[in-house]
mmCIF file of C-alpha atoms in Angstrom:
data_model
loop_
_atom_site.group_PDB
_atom_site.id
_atom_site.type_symbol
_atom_site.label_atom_id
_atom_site.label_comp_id
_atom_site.label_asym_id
_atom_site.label_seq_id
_atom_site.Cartn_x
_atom_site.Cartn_y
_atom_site.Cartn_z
ATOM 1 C CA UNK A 1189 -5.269 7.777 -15.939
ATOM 2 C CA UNK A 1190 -1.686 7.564 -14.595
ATOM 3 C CA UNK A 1191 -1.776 10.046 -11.163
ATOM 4 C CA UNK A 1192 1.446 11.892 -9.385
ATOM 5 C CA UNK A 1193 2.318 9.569 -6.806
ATOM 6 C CA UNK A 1194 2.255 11.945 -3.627
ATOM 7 C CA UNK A 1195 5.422 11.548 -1.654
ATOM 8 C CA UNK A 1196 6.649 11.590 2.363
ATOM 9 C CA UNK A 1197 5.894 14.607 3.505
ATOM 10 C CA UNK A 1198 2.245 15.072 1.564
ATOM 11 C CA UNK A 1199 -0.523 15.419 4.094
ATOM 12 C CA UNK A 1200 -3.072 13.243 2.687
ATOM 13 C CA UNK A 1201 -0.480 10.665 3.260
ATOM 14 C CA UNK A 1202 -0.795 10.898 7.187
ATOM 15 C CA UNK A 1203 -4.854 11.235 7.055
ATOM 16 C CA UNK A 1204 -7.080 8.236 8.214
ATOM 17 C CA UNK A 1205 -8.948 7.709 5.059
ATOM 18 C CA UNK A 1206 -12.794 7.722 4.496
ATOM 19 C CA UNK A 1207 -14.637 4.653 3.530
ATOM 20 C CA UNK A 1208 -15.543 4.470 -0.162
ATOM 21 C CA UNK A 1209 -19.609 4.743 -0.532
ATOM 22 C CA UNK A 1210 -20.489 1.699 -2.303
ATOM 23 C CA UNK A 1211 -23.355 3.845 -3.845
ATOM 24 C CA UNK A 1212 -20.768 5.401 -5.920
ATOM 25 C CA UNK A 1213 -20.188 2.500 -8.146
ATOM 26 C CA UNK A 1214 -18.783 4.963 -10.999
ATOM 27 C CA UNK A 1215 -16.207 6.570 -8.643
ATOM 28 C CA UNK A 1216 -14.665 3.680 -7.427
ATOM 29 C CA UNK A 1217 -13.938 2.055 -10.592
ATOM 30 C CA UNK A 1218 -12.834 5.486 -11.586
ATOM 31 C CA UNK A 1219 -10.215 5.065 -8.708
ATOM 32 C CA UNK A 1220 -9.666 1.955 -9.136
ATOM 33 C CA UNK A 1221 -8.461 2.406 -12.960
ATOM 34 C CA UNK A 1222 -6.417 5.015 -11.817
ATOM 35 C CA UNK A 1223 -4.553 2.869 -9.407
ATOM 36 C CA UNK A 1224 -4.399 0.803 -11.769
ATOM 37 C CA UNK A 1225 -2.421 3.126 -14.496
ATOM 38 C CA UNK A 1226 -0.520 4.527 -12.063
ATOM 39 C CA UNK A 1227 1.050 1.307 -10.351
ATOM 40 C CA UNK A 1228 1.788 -0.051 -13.857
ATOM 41 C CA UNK A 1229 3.303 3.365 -14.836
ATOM 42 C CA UNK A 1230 5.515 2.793 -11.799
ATOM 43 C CA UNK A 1231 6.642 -0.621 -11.703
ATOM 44 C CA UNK A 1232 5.369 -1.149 -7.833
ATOM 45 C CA UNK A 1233 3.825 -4.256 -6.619
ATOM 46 C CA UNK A 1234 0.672 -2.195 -4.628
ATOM 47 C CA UNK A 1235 -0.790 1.297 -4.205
ATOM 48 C CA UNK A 1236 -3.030 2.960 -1.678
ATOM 49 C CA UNK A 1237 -5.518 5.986 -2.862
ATOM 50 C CA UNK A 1238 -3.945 8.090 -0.025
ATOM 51 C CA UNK A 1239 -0.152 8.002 -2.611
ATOM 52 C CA UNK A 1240 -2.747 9.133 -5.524
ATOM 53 C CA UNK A 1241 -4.121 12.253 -3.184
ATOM 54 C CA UNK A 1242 -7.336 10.135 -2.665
ATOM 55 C CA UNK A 1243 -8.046 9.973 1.193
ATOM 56 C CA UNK A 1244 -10.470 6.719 0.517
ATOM 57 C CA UNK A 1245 -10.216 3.107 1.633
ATOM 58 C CA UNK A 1246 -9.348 1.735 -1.735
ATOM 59 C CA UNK A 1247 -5.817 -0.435 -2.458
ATOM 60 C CA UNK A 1248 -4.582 -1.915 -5.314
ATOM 61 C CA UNK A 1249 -2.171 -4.724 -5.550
ATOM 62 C CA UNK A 1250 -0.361 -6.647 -8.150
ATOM 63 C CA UNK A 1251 1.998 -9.918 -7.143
ATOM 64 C CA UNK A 1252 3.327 -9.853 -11.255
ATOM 65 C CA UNK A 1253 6.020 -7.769 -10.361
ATOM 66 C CA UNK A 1254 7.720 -9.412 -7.647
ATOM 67 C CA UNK A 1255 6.913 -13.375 -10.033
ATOM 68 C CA UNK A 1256 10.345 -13.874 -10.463
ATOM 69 C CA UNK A 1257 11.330 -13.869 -6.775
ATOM 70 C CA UNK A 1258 7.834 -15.440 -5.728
ATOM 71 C CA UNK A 1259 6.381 -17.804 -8.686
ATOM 72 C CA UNK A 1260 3.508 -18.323 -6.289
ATOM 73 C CA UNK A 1261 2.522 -14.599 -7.272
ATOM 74 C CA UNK A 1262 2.261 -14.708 -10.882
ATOM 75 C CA UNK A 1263 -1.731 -13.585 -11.486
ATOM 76 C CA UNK A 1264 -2.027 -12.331 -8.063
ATOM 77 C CA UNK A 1265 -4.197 -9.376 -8.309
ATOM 78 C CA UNK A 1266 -6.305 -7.359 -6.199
ATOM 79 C CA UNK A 1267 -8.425 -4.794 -5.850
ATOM 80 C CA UNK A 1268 -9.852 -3.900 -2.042
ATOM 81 C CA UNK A 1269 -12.310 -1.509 -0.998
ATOM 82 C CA UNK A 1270 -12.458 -1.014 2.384
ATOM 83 C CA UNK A 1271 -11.096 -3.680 3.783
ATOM 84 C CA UNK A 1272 -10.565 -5.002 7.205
ATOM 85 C CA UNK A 1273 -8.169 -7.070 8.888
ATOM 86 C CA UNK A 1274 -10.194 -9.682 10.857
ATOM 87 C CA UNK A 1275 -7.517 -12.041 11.965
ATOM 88 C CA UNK A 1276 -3.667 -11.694 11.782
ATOM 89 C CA UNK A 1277 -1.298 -14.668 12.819
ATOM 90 C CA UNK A 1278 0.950 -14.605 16.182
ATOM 91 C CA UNK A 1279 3.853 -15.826 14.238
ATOM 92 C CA UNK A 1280 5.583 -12.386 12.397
ATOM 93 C CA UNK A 1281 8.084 -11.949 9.638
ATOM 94 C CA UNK A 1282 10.574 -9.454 8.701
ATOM 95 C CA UNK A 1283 11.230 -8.298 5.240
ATOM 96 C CA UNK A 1284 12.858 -5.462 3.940
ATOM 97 C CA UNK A 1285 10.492 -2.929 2.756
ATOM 98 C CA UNK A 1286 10.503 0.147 0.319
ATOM 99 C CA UNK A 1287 7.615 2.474 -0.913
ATOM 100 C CA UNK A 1288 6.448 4.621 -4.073
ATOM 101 C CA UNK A 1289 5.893 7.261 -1.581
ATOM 102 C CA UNK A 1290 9.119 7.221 0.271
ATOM 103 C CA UNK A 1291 11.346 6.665 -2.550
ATOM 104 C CA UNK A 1292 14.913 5.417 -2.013
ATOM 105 C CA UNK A 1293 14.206 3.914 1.543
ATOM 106 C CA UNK A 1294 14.113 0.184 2.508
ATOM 107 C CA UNK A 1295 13.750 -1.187 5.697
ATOM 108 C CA UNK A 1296 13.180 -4.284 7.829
ATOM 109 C CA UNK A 1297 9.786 -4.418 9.295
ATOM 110 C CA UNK A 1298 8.096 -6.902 11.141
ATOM 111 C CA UNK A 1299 4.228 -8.193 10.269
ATOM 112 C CA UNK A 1300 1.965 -10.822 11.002
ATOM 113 C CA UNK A 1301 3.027 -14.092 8.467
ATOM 114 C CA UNK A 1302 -1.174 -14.578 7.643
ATOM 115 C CA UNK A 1303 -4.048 -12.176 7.766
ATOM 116 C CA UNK A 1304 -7.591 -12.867 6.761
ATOM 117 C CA UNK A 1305 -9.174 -9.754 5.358
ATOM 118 C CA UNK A 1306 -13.365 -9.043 5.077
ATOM 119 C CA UNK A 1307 -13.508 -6.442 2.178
ATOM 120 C CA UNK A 1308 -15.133 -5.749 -1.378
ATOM 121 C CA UNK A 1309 -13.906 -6.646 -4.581
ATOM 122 C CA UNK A 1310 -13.207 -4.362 -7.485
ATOM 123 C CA UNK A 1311 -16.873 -4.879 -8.592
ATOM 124 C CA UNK A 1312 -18.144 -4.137 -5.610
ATOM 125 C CA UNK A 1313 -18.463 -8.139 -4.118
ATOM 126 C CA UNK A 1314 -18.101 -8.856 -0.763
ATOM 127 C CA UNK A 1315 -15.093 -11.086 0.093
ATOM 128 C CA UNK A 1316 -13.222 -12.801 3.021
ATOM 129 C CA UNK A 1317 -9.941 -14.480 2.073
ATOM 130 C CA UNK A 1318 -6.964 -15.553 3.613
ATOM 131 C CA UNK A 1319 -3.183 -13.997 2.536
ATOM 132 C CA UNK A 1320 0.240 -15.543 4.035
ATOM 133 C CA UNK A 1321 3.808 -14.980 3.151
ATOM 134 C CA UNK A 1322 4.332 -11.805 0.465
ATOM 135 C CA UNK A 1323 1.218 -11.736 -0.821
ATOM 136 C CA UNK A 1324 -0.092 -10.744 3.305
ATOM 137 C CA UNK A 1325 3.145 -8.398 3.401
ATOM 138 C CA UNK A 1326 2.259 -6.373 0.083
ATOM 139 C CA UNK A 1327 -1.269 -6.296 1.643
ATOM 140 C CA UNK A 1328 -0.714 -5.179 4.894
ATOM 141 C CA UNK A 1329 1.825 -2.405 4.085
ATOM 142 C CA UNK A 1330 -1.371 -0.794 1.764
ATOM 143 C CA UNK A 1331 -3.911 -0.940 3.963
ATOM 144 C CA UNK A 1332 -1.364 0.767 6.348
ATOM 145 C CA UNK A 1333 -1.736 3.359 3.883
ATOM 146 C CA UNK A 1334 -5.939 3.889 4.710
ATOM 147 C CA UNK A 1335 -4.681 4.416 8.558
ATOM 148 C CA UNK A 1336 -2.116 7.253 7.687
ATOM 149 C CA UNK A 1337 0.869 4.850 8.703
ATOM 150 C CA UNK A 1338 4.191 4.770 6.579
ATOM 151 C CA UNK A 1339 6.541 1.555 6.793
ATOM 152 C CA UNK A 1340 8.896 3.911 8.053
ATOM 153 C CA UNK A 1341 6.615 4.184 11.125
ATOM 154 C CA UNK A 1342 7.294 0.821 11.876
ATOM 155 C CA UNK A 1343 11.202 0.545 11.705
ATOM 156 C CA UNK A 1344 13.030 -0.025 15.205
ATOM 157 C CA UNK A 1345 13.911 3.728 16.212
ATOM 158 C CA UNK A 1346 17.792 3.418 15.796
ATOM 159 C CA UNK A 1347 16.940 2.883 12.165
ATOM 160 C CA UNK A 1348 14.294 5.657 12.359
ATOM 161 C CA UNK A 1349 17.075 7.894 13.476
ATOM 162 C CA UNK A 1350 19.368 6.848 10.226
ATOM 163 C CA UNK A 1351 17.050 7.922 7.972
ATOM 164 C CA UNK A 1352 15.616 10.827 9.590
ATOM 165 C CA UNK A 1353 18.176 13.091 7.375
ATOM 166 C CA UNK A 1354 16.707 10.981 3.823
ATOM 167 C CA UNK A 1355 12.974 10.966 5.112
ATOM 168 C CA UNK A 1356 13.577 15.186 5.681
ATOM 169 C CA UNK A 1357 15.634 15.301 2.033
ATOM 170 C CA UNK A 1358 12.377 13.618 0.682
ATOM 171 C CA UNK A 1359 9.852 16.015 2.166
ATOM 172 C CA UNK A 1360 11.808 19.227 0.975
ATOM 173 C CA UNK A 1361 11.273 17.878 -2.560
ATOM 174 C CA UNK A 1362 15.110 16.624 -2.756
ATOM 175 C CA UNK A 1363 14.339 13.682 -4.624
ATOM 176 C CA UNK A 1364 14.046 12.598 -8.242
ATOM 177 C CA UNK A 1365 11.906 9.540 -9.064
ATOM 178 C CA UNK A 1366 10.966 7.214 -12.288
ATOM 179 C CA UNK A 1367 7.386 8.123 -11.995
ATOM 180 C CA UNK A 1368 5.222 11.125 -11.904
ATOM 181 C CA UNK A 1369 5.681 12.051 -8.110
ATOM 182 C CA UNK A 1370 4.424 14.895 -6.282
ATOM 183 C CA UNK A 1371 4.868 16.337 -2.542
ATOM 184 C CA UNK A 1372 1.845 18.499 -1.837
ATOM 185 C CA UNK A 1373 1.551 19.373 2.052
#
């Protein structure tokens, strides 16, 4: 089921999320689906349960979209439930960053270049795998998502400051997007 994508501002958005219980096998497939939907429906390459008013450690990401700029992408899909970052490379990259929640907005923001992540699988599989380049970027800026962090968190303040004005238009609801959006504080 495509969701309202919640938007800067929303509450849930800032909340540390829960771990999923594994127990509920139904649920998180359920989620997962919905992620899913709603990512498609909105032409992003990733998607947190927090941006779908779900305050669970569940992310969704899909490397298709961004194929043409990285070939290495095409097929990369994932679904993580909660996952954990168990090693992150010294060397850091920035890339300029935008997000379903915070529509309108892009960014420069550094992250480690490699991660390797411990988490389950969309059927409920435990996995440890390694990520580098964009496929570690999209990663990392979801499962910012779980600890209540926005890119926008993470900009050098001088930038923060230039778009305070867009980040407080967004919040008010002054925003029109190409998805089903919401702002629910």
């Amino acid at each position: 089921m495509i969701r309202p994508i919640y938007l800067y501002g929303s509450e849930v958005l800032r909340e540390v999320a829960v771990p999923a219980e594994l127990s509920k096998k139904e649920e998180i497939a359920a989620l997962i689906q919905d992620l899913w939907d709603t990512l498609a429906a909105s032409e992003g390459c990733g998607l947190a349960a927090p941006q779908i008013g779900e305050s669970v450690r569940v992310v969704v990401v899909d490397g298709d979209v961004m194929a043409d700029v990285y070939p290495y992408l095409k097929g990369f899909k994932r679904a993580f439930v909660n996952p954990e970052v168990i090693e992150e490379s010294k060397e850091q990259v920035s890339y300029n960053e935008g997000c379903l929640s915070v529509p309108g907005i892009y960014c420069d923001v550094l992250r480690p270049k490699k991660i390797k992540v411990r988490y389950y699988d969309g059927d409920l599989q435990p996995r440890e795998e390694e990520f580098d380049n964009f496929a570690a970027r999209m990663i990392q800026h979801e499962f910012s998502h779980l600890d209540g962090v926005l890119f926008t968190d993470l900009v050098a303040p001088i930038r923060r400051k230039l778009i305070g004005r867009k980040l407080q238009g967004i919040s008010a609801g002054k925003v029109a997007t190409h998805y089903k959006s919401t702002l629910k504080k």
